[in-house]
Amino acid sequence: MTTLILVVLALIAAVLLYATFQPDRFRVQRATTVHAPPEKIFPYINDLHQWAHWSPWAALDPAMQNTFSGAASGLGAAYAWQGNNKVGAGRMEIIESTPPSRIAIRLDFIKPFEAHNTAEFTLTAQDGATSVKWAMFGPSNYVAKLMGLFFSVDKMVGAQFERGLASLKAVAEQQGENK
């Protein structure tokens, strides 16, 4: 019995030690091609009021409470949310807006865990369409490194990015058909 306890403790210590050697930063990124020019897509990202039309998190909690502040869109526009356990609570603010090619957003998550990251959208015209890339990156503290041994942040967040990009694509392409 003592040997079993020592083996279990050694395995736990090994996992805890292994976590310390994981990367100090993370990055999740997904991309899609939208058949619309960057100028038609950019406003859906740059105006946080428009996120309700395509954000994957809006669908996870239709009763989510939203508060907008700062500029109406672009640099300084901010959005805070309070939702169920699937969306948590937090705040985001546009910290860079370069029409029609780049938007950077400071993300401050409060619930279910505290984290401070950056989201970035890049729009690149190519062959009559637009490549839209959505990335999120930031520091990985020890708890995040430990959790990363058991859960893939890239798969969890990446799946949401894929849903959001598909919705953004549908909204932007439909807008193009209606004009």
mmCIF file of C-alpha atoms in Angstrom, residues 74-176:
data_model
loop_
_atom_site.group_PDB
_atom_site.id
_atom_site.type_symbol
_atom_site.label_atom_id
_atom_site.label_comp_id
_atom_site.label_asym_id
_atom_site.label_seq_id
_atom_site.Cartn_x
_atom_site.Cartn_y
_atom_site.Cartn_z
ATOM 1 C CA GLY A 74 -13.480 51.347 -33.855
ATOM 2 C CA LEU A 75 -10.765 52.468 -31.470
ATOM 3 C CA GLY A 76 -12.114 52.765 -27.923
ATOM 4 C CA ALA A 77 -15.357 50.882 -28.534
ATOM 5 C CA ALA A 78 -15.976 48.531 -25.616
ATOM 6 C CA TYR A 79 -18.359 45.748 -24.764
ATOM 7 C CA ALA A 80 -18.950 43.976 -21.462
ATOM 8 C CA TRP A 81 -20.937 40.784 -21.039
ATOM 9 C CA GLN A 82 -22.429 38.749 -18.232
ATOM 10 C CA GLY A 83 -23.810 35.373 -19.160
ATOM 11 C CA ASN A 84 -24.337 31.752 -18.267
ATOM 12 C CA ASN A 85 -21.538 29.288 -17.499
ATOM 13 C CA LYS A 86 -20.882 28.778 -21.232
ATOM 14 C CA VAL A 87 -19.981 32.429 -21.892
ATOM 15 C CA GLY A 88 -18.985 33.689 -18.448
ATOM 16 C CA ALA A 89 -18.330 37.378 -17.897
ATOM 17 C CA GLY A 90 -15.793 39.840 -19.181
ATOM 18 C CA ARG A 91 -15.021 42.922 -21.206
ATOM 19 C CA MET A 92 -13.394 43.657 -24.544
ATOM 20 C CA GLU A 93 -12.165 46.897 -26.052
ATOM 21 C CA ILE A 94 -10.887 47.702 -29.527
ATOM 22 C CA ILE A 95 -7.312 48.887 -29.088
ATOM 23 C CA GLU A 96 -6.406 49.115 -32.780
ATOM 24 C CA SER A 97 -8.560 49.700 -35.834
ATOM 25 C CA THR A 98 -6.940 49.989 -39.253
ATOM 26 C CA PRO A 99 -9.700 49.979 -41.905
ATOM 27 C CA PRO A 100 -10.211 47.710 -43.706
ATOM 28 C CA SER A 101 -7.418 45.322 -42.760
ATOM 29 C CA ARG A 102 -6.817 44.912 -39.001
ATOM 30 C CA ILE A 103 -8.592 45.091 -35.662
ATOM 31 C CA ALA A 104 -6.994 44.293 -32.302
ATOM 32 C CA ILE A 105 -9.055 43.783 -29.161
ATOM 33 C CA ARG A 106 -8.060 43.597 -25.504
ATOM 34 C CA LEU A 107 -10.003 40.747 -23.863
ATOM 35 C CA ASP A 108 -10.442 40.690 -20.118
ATOM 36 C CA PHE A 109 -12.191 37.551 -18.914
ATOM 37 C CA ILE A 110 -13.597 37.626 -15.391
ATOM 38 C CA LYS A 111 -15.628 34.397 -15.173
ATOM 39 C CA PRO A 112 -15.330 31.445 -15.155
ATOM 40 C CA PHE A 113 -11.637 32.338 -14.746
ATOM 41 C CA GLU A 114 -9.603 35.513 -14.960
ATOM 42 C CA ALA A 115 -7.482 35.971 -18.064
ATOM 43 C CA HIS A 116 -6.160 38.902 -20.083
ATOM 44 C CA ASN A 117 -5.576 38.221 -23.772
ATOM 45 C CA THR A 118 -5.567 39.888 -27.168
ATOM 46 C CA ALA A 119 -7.781 39.043 -30.129
ATOM 47 C CA GLU A 120 -6.760 40.041 -33.616
ATOM 48 C CA PHE A 121 -8.615 40.064 -36.913
ATOM 49 C CA THR A 122 -6.752 40.498 -40.183
ATOM 50 C CA LEU A 123 -8.504 40.917 -43.508
ATOM 51 C CA THR A 124 -6.508 40.452 -46.697
ATOM 52 C CA ALA A 125 -7.974 40.899 -50.174
ATOM 53 C CA GLN A 126 -7.085 38.051 -52.517
ATOM 54 C CA ASP A 127 -8.488 37.057 -55.897
ATOM 55 C CA GLY A 128 -11.821 38.875 -55.529
ATOM 56 C CA ALA A 129 -12.403 37.551 -52.000
ATOM 57 C CA THR A 130 -11.032 38.222 -48.525
ATOM 58 C CA SER A 131 -8.960 36.026 -46.257
ATOM 59 C CA VAL A 132 -10.202 36.633 -42.708
ATOM 60 C CA LYS A 133 -7.982 35.454 -39.848
ATOM 61 C CA TRP A 134 -9.127 35.455 -36.227
ATOM 62 C CA ALA A 135 -6.480 34.902 -33.561
ATOM 63 C CA MET A 136 -6.342 35.063 -29.804
ATOM 64 C CA PHE A 137 -3.077 35.057 -27.877
ATOM 65 C CA GLY A 138 -1.743 35.802 -24.452
ATOM 66 C CA PRO A 139 0.184 34.533 -21.465
ATOM 67 C CA SER A 140 -0.204 31.041 -20.019
ATOM 68 C CA ASN A 141 0.068 31.058 -16.246
ATOM 69 C CA TYR A 142 0.838 27.882 -14.328
ATOM 70 C CA VAL A 143 -2.824 26.896 -13.918
ATOM 71 C CA ALA A 144 -3.396 27.331 -17.674
ATOM 72 C CA LYS A 145 -0.299 25.241 -18.400
ATOM 73 C CA LEU A 146 -1.550 22.507 -16.076
ATOM 74 C CA MET A 147 -5.045 22.564 -17.585
ATOM 75 C CA GLY A 148 -3.480 22.477 -21.054
ATOM 76 C CA LEU A 149 -2.106 19.027 -20.277
ATOM 77 C CA PHE A 150 -5.684 17.721 -20.103
ATOM 78 C CA PHE A 151 -7.721 20.104 -22.287
ATOM 79 C CA SER A 152 -6.819 21.595 -25.666
ATOM 80 C CA VAL A 153 -7.442 25.332 -25.678
ATOM 81 C CA ASP A 154 -6.779 25.299 -29.412
ATOM 82 C CA LYS A 155 -9.577 22.794 -30.019
ATOM 83 C CA MET A 156 -12.081 24.409 -27.637
ATOM 84 C CA VAL A 157 -11.554 28.033 -28.653
ATOM 85 C CA GLY A 158 -10.702 27.108 -32.239
ATOM 86 C CA ALA A 159 -14.061 25.384 -32.670
ATOM 87 C CA GLN A 160 -15.822 28.578 -31.555
ATOM 88 C CA PHE A 161 -13.686 30.656 -33.930
ATOM 89 C CA GLU A 162 -14.654 28.317 -36.790
ATOM 90 C CA ARG A 163 -18.368 28.745 -35.967
ATOM 91 C CA GLY A 164 -17.974 32.504 -35.714
ATOM 92 C CA LEU A 165 -16.061 32.794 -38.974
ATOM 93 C CA ALA A 166 -18.685 30.665 -40.755
ATOM 94 C CA SER A 167 -21.423 32.996 -39.433
ATOM 95 C CA LEU A 168 -19.432 36.107 -40.356
ATOM 96 C CA LYS A 169 -18.919 34.679 -43.850
ATOM 97 C CA ALA A 170 -22.656 33.985 -44.238
ATOM 98 C CA VAL A 171 -23.640 37.473 -43.028
ATOM 99 C CA ALA A 172 -21.075 39.294 -45.201
ATOM 100 C CA GLU A 173 -21.804 37.231 -48.314
ATOM 101 C CA GLN A 174 -25.569 37.616 -47.865
ATOM 102 C CA GLN A 175 -25.112 41.382 -47.557
ATOM 103 C CA GLY A 176 -23.212 41.313 -50.862
#
